[in-house]
């Protein structure tokens, strides 16, 4: 699987999980399992795209310095 295909697959899974989580919130059901999977997929996505993760971390540092 190419890097692009991996990104696409992870992004689609994250979108599907977001939809499931939204429905469970509306119905008032617990969504802990889905939220853990969502968090894991986001971490995997950031590991595969180190440039994007670096930018995000640097912006968090800048924001904390401003405060």
PDB file of N, CA and C in Angstrom:
ATOM      1  N   UNK A   1       0.850  -1.168   0.000  1.00  0.00           N
ATOM      2  CA  UNK A   1       0.000   0.000   0.000  1.00  0.00           C
ATOM      3  C   UNK A   1       0.899   1.235   0.000  1.00  0.00           C
ATOM      4  N   UNK A   2       0.610   2.157  -0.889  1.00  0.00           N
ATOM      5  CA  UNK A   2       1.427   3.368  -0.951  1.00  0.00           C
ATOM      6  C   UNK A   2       1.066   4.301   0.196  1.00  0.00           C
ATOM      7  N   UNK A   3       1.915   5.295   0.397  1.00  0.00           N
ATOM      8  CA  UNK A   3       1.674   6.251   1.467  1.00  0.00           C
ATOM      9  C   UNK A   3       0.367   7.009   1.230  1.00  0.00           C
ATOM     10  N   UNK A   4       0.099   7.366  -0.017  1.00  0.00           N
ATOM     11  CA  UNK A   4      -1.141   8.072  -0.353  1.00  0.00           C
ATOM     12  C   UNK A   4      -2.360   7.214  -0.030  1.00  0.00           C
ATOM     13  N   UNK A   5      -2.304   5.932  -0.390  1.00  0.00           N
ATOM     14  CA  UNK A   5      -3.425   5.030  -0.118  1.00  0.00           C
ATOM     15  C   UNK A   5      -3.632   4.868   1.385  1.00  0.00           C
ATOM     16  N   UNK A   6      -2.521   4.824   2.138  1.00  0.00           N
ATOM     17  CA  UNK A   6      -2.621   4.712   3.590  1.00  0.00           C
ATOM     18  C   UNK A   6      -3.289   5.945   4.177  1.00  0.00           C
ATOM     19  N   UNK A   7      -2.858   7.142   3.717  1.00  0.00           N
ATOM     20  CA  UNK A   7      -3.489   8.385   4.178  1.00  0.00           C
ATOM     21  C   UNK A   7      -4.979   8.380   3.873  1.00  0.00           C
ATOM     22  N   UNK A   8      -5.317   7.980   2.657  1.00  0.00           N
ATOM     23  CA  UNK A   8      -6.708   7.988   2.229  1.00  0.00           C
ATOM     24  C   UNK A   8      -7.542   7.023   3.073  1.00  0.00           C
ATOM     25  N   UNK A   9      -7.019   5.834   3.320  1.00  0.00           N
ATOM     26  CA  UNK A   9      -7.736   4.836   4.110  1.00  0.00           C
ATOM     27  C   UNK A   9      -7.942   5.314   5.545  1.00  0.00           C
ATOM     28  N   UNK A  10      -6.899   5.873   6.141  1.00  0.00           N
ATOM     29  CA  UNK A  10      -7.018   6.365   7.520  1.00  0.00           C
ATOM     30  C   UNK A  10      -8.008   7.521   7.583  1.00  0.00           C
ATOM     31  N   UNK A  11      -7.931   8.434   6.619  1.00  0.00           N
ATOM     32  CA  UNK A  11      -8.846   9.580   6.599  1.00  0.00           C
ATOM     33  C   UNK A  11     -10.291   9.114   6.470  1.00  0.00           C
ATOM     34  N   UNK A  12     -10.556   8.136   5.610  1.00  0.00           N
ATOM     35  CA  UNK A  12     -11.913   7.611   5.453  1.00  0.00           C
ATOM     36  C   UNK A  12     -12.409   6.954   6.740  1.00  0.00           C
ATOM     37  N   UNK A  13     -11.538   6.218   7.404  1.00  0.00           N
ATOM     38  CA  UNK A  13     -11.916   5.575   8.663  1.00  0.00           C
ATOM     39  C   UNK A  13     -12.209   6.612   9.748  1.00  0.00           C
ATOM     40  N   UNK A  14     -11.417   7.670   9.798  1.00  0.00           N
ATOM     41  CA  UNK A  14     -11.651   8.741  10.769  1.00  0.00           C
ATOM     42  C   UNK A  14     -12.992   9.414  10.503  1.00  0.00           C
ATOM     43  N   UNK A  15     -13.297   9.677   9.245  1.00  0.00           N
ATOM     44  CA  UNK A  15     -14.587  10.287   8.900  1.00  0.00           C
ATOM     45  C   UNK A  15     -15.747   9.378   9.283  1.00  0.00           C
ATOM     46  N   UNK A  16     -15.594   8.066   9.050  1.00  0.00           N
ATOM     47  CA  UNK A  16     -16.649   7.116   9.411  1.00  0.00           C
ATOM     48  C   UNK A  16     -16.854   7.092  10.930  1.00  0.00           C
ATOM     49  N   UNK A  17     -15.739   7.088  11.661  1.00  0.00           N
ATOM     50  CA  UNK A  17     -15.831   7.090  13.124  1.00  0.00           C
ATOM     51  C   UNK A  17     -16.461   8.384  13.637  1.00  0.00           C
ATOM     52  N   UNK A  18     -16.118   9.519  13.024  1.00  0.00           N
ATOM     53  CA  UNK A  18     -16.734  10.787  13.416  1.00  0.00           C
ATOM     54  C   UNK A  18     -18.244  10.714  13.267  1.00  0.00           C
ATOM     55  N   UNK A  19     -18.690  10.136  12.175  1.00  0.00           N
ATOM     56  CA  UNK A  19     -20.126   9.999  11.939  1.00  0.00           C
ATOM     57  C   UNK A  19     -20.768   9.103  13.010  1.00  0.00           C
ATOM     58  N   UNK A  20     -20.131   7.981  13.315  1.00  0.00           N
ATOM     59  CA  UNK A  20     -20.648   7.079  14.356  1.00  0.00           C
ATOM     60  C   UNK A  20     -20.707   7.770  15.714  1.00  0.00           C
ATOM     61  N   UNK A  21     -19.641   8.479  16.048  1.00  0.00           N
ATOM     62  CA  UNK A  21     -19.595   9.178  17.332  1.00  0.00           C
ATOM     63  C   UNK A  21     -20.693  10.229  17.408  1.00  0.00           C
ATOM     64  N   UNK A  22     -20.879  10.988  16.323  1.00  0.00           N
ATOM     65  CA  UNK A  22     -21.938  12.000  16.295  1.00  0.00           C
ATOM     66  C   UNK A  22     -23.314  11.381  16.520  1.00  0.00           C
ATOM     67  N   UNK A  23     -23.571  10.265  15.859  1.00  0.00           N
ATOM     68  CA  UNK A  23     -24.865   9.597  16.037  1.00  0.00           C
ATOM     69  C   UNK A  23     -25.056   9.117  17.473  1.00  0.00           C
ATOM     70  N   UNK A  24     -24.005   8.568  18.064  1.00  0.00           N
ATOM     71  CA  UNK A  24     -24.113   8.081  19.441  1.00  0.00           C
ATOM     72  C   UNK A  24     -24.323   9.229  20.417  1.00  0.00           C
ATOM     73  N   UNK A  25     -23.688  10.375  20.149  1.00  0.00           N
ATOM     74  CA  UNK A  25     -23.901  11.545  21.011  1.00  0.00           C
ATOM     75  C   UNK A  25     -25.357  11.994  20.915  1.00  0.00           C
ATOM     76  N   UNK A  26     -25.889  12.050  19.700  1.00  0.00           N
ATOM     77  CA  UNK A  26     -27.282  12.462  19.506  1.00  0.00           C
ATOM     78  C   UNK A  26     -28.238  11.501  20.218  1.00  0.00           C
ATOM     79  N   UNK A  27     -27.935  10.205  20.151  1.00  0.00           N
ATOM     80  CA  UNK A  27     -28.805   9.210  20.778  1.00  0.00           C
ATOM     81  C   UNK A  27     -28.542   9.046  22.272  1.00  0.00           C
ATOM     82  N   UNK A  28     -27.500   9.684  22.781  1.00  0.00           N
ATOM     83  CA  UNK A  28     -27.189   9.602  24.199  1.00  0.00           C
ATOM     84  C   UNK A  28     -26.542   8.292  24.606  1.00  0.00           C
ATOM     85  N   UNK A  29     -25.847   7.656  23.684  1.00  0.00           N
ATOM     86  CA  UNK A  29     -25.189   6.383  23.973  1.00  0.00           C
ATOM     87  C   UNK A  29     -23.699   6.592  24.213  1.00  0.00           C
ATOM     88  N   UNK A  30     -23.068   5.691  24.951  1.00  0.00           N
ATOM     89  CA  UNK A  30     -21.615   5.807  25.168  1.00  0.00           C
ATOM     90  C   UNK A  30     -20.835   5.547  23.883  1.00  0.00           C
ATOM     91  N   UNK A  31     -19.720   6.239  23.740  1.00  0.00           N
ATOM     92  CA  UNK A  31     -18.914   6.112  22.521  1.00  0.00           C
ATOM     93  C   UNK A  31     -17.421   5.986  22.840  1.00  0.00           C
ATOM     94  N   UNK A  32     -17.111   5.400  23.982  1.00  0.00           N
ATOM     95  CA  UNK A  32     -15.731   5.284  24.427  1.00  0.00           C
ATOM     96  C   UNK A  32     -14.875   4.447  23.474  1.00  0.00           C
ATOM     97  N   UNK A  33     -15.390   3.345  22.993  1.00  0.00           N
ATOM     98  CA  UNK A  33     -14.627   2.464  22.097  1.00  0.00           C
ATOM     99  C   UNK A  33     -14.265   3.207  20.808  1.00  0.00           C
ATOM    100  N   UNK A  34     -15.248   3.908  20.247  1.00  0.00           N
ATOM    101  CA  UNK A  34     -15.005   4.647  19.015  1.00  0.00           C
ATOM    102  C   UNK A  34     -14.012   5.784  19.230  1.00  0.00           C
ATOM    103  N   UNK A  35     -14.099   6.445  20.377  1.00  0.00           N
ATOM    104  CA  UNK A  35     -13.185   7.560  20.630  1.00  0.00           C
ATOM    105  C   UNK A  35     -11.741   7.072  20.786  1.00  0.00           C
ATOM    106  N   UNK A  36     -11.557   5.893  21.374  1.00  0.00           N
ATOM    107  CA  UNK A  36     -10.201   5.332  21.480  1.00  0.00           C
ATOM    108  C   UNK A  36      -9.638   5.007  20.104  1.00  0.00           C
ATOM    109  N   UNK A  37     -10.454   4.400  19.270  1.00  0.00           N
ATOM    110  CA  UNK A  37     -10.010   4.069  17.908  1.00  0.00           C
ATOM    111  C   UNK A  37      -9.698   5.345  17.121  1.00  0.00           C
ATOM    112  N   UNK A  38     -10.524   6.366  17.282  1.00  0.00           N
ATOM    113  CA  UNK A  38     -10.316   7.654  16.622  1.00  0.00           C
ATOM    114  C   UNK A  38      -8.979   8.259  17.044  1.00  0.00           C
ATOM    115  N   UNK A  39      -8.712   8.229  18.329  1.00  0.00           N
ATOM    116  CA  UNK A  39      -7.452   8.768  18.847  1.00  0.00           C
ATOM    117  C   UNK A  39      -6.252   7.996  18.289  1.00  0.00           C
ATOM    118  N   UNK A  40      -6.362   6.679  18.227  1.00  0.00           N
ATOM    119  CA  UNK A  40      -5.282   5.852  17.707  1.00  0.00           C
ATOM    120  C   UNK A  40      -5.033   6.141  16.231  1.00  0.00           C
ATOM    121  N   UNK A  41      -6.107   6.294  15.458  1.00  0.00           N
ATOM    122  CA  UNK A  41      -5.959   6.587  14.034  1.00  0.00           C
ATOM    123  C   UNK A  41      -5.340   7.967  13.804  1.00  0.00           C
ATOM    124  N   UNK A  42      -5.727   8.938  14.616  1.00  0.00           N
ATOM    125  CA  UNK A  42      -5.126  10.269  14.494  1.00  0.00           C
ATOM    126  C   UNK A  42      -3.634  10.221  14.794  1.00  0.00           C
ATOM    127  N   UNK A  43      -3.265   9.467  15.808  1.00  0.00           N
ATOM    128  CA  UNK A  43      -1.843   9.332  16.141  1.00  0.00           C
ATOM    129  C   UNK A  43      -1.082   8.665  15.003  1.00  0.00           C
ATOM    130  N   UNK A  44      -1.658   7.642  14.411  1.00  0.00           N
ATOM    131  CA  UNK A  44      -1.011   6.963  13.286  1.00  0.00           C
ATOM    132  C   UNK A  44      -0.877   7.905  12.091  1.00  0.00           C
ATOM    133  N   UNK A  45      -1.909   8.692  11.847  1.00  0.00           N
ATOM    134  CA  UNK A  45      -1.883   9.652  10.742  1.00  0.00           C
ATOM    135  C   UNK A  45      -0.774  10.681  10.953  1.00  0.00           C
ATOM    136  N   UNK A  46      -0.634  11.172  12.181  1.00  0.00           N
ATOM    137  CA  UNK A  46       0.403  12.160  12.479  1.00  0.00           C
ATOM    138  C   UNK A  46       1.800  11.549  12.393  1.00  0.00           C
ATOM    139  N   UNK A  47       1.948  10.292  12.756  1.00  0.00           N
ATOM    140  CA  UNK A  47       3.254   9.626  12.627  1.00  0.00           C
ATOM    141  C   UNK A  47       3.663   9.491  11.167  1.00  0.00           C
ATOM    142  N   UNK A  48       2.688   9.238  10.306  1.00  0.00           N
ATOM    143  CA  UNK A  48       2.989   9.075   8.888  1.00  0.00           C
ATOM    144  C   UNK A  48       3.285  10.410   8.208  1.00  0.00           C
ATOM    145  N   UNK A  49       2.790  11.496   8.773  1.00  0.00           N
ATOM    146  CA  UNK A  49       2.995  12.830   8.201  1.00  0.00           C
ATOM    147  C   UNK A  49       3.770  13.688   9.199  1.00  0.00           C
ATOM    148  N   UNK A  50       5.073  13.433   9.377  1.00  0.00           N
ATOM    149  CA  UNK A  50       5.825  14.154  10.404  1.00  0.00           C
ATOM    150  C   UNK A  50       5.888  15.655  10.176  1.00  0.00           C
ATOM    151  N   UNK A  51       5.849  16.107   8.949  1.00  0.00           N
ATOM    152  CA  UNK A  51       5.883  17.542   8.677  1.00  0.00           C
ATOM    153  C   UNK A  51       4.665  18.245   9.239  1.00  0.00           C
ATOM    154  N   UNK A  52       3.526  17.638   9.087  1.00  0.00           N
ATOM    155  CA  UNK A  52       2.280  18.219   9.594  1.00  0.00           C
ATOM    156  C   UNK A  52       2.255  18.213  11.115  1.00  0.00           C
ATOM    157  N   UNK A  53       2.726  17.129  11.712  1.00  0.00           N
ATOM    158  CA  UNK A  53       2.736  17.030  13.174  1.00  0.00           C
ATOM    159  C   UNK A  53       3.693  18.063  13.760  1.00  0.00           C
ATOM    160  N   UNK A  54       4.834  18.278  13.101  1.00  0.00           N
ATOM    161  CA  UNK A  54       5.794  19.261  13.581  1.00  0.00           C
ATOM    162  C   UNK A  54       5.174  20.651  13.589  1.00  0.00           C
ATOM    163  N   UNK A  55       4.462  20.995  12.533  1.00  0.00           N
ATOM    164  CA  UNK A  55       3.823  22.304  12.444  1.00  0.00           C
ATOM    165  C   UNK A  55       2.780  22.466  13.543  1.00  0.00           C
ATOM    166  N   UNK A  56       2.008  21.437  13.781  1.00  0.00           N
ATOM    167  CA  UNK A  56       0.967  21.493  14.817  1.00  0.00           C
ATOM    168  C   UNK A  56       1.589  21.687  16.195  1.00  0.00           C
ATOM    169  N   UNK A  57       2.664  20.936  16.495  1.00  0.00           N
ATOM    170  CA  UNK A  57       3.325  21.078  17.790  1.00  0.00           C
ATOM    171  C   UNK A  57       3.927  22.465  17.952  1.00  0.00           C
ATOM    172  N   UNK A  58       4.530  22.989  16.887  1.00  0.00           N
ATOM    173  CA  UNK A  58       5.148  24.308  16.981  1.00  0.00           C
ATOM    174  C   UNK A  58       4.094  25.385  17.209  1.00  0.00           C
ATOM    175  N   UNK A  59       2.923  25.232  16.596  1.00  0.00           N
ATOM    176  CA  UNK A  59       1.851  26.209  16.810  1.00  0.00           C
ATOM    177  C   UNK A  59       1.332  26.132  18.243  1.00  0.00           C
ATOM    178  N   UNK A  60       1.276  24.937  18.820  1.00  0.00           N
ATOM    179  CA  UNK A  60       0.855  24.807  20.210  1.00  0.00           C
ATOM    180  C   UNK A  60       1.836  25.490  21.140  1.00  0.00           C
ATOM    181  N   UNK A  61       3.133  25.353  20.856  1.00  0.00           N
ATOM    182  CA  UNK A  61       4.160  26.005  21.671  1.00  0.00           C
ATOM    183  C   UNK A  61       4.029  27.514  21.543  1.00  0.00           C
ATOM    184  N   UNK A  62       3.855  28.002  20.331  1.00  0.00           N
ATOM    185  CA  UNK A  62       3.710  29.451  20.107  1.00  0.00           C
ATOM    186  C   UNK A  62       2.493  29.992  20.851  1.00  0.00           C
ATOM    187  N   UNK A  63       1.396  29.259  20.813  1.00  0.00           N
ATOM    188  CA  UNK A  63       0.170  29.701  21.490  1.00  0.00           C
ATOM    189  C   UNK A  63       0.384  29.760  22.997  1.00  0.00           C
ATOM    190  N   UNK A  64       1.104  28.785  23.547  1.00  0.00           N
ATOM    191  CA  UNK A  64       1.321  28.794  24.994  1.00  0.00           C
ATOM    192  C   UNK A  64       2.281  29.926  25.395  1.00  0.00           C
ATOM    193  N   UNK A  65       3.205  30.304  24.534  1.00  0.00           N
ATOM    194  CA  UNK A  65       4.114  31.403  24.831  1.00  0.00           C
ATOM    195  C   UNK A  65       3.396  32.753  24.803  1.00  0.00           C
ATOM    196  N   UNK A  66       2.409  32.876  23.968  1.00  0.00           N
ATOM    197  CA  UNK A  66       1.652  34.120  23.866  1.00  0.00           C
ATOM    198  C   UNK A  66       0.839  34.361  25.124  1.00  0.00           C
ATOM    199  N   UNK A  67       0.330  33.298  25.684  1.00  0.00           N
ATOM    200  CA  UNK A  67      -0.491  33.430  26.901  1.00  0.00           C
ATOM    201  C   UNK A  67       0.425  33.744  28.031  1.00  0.00           C
TER     202      UNK A  67
END
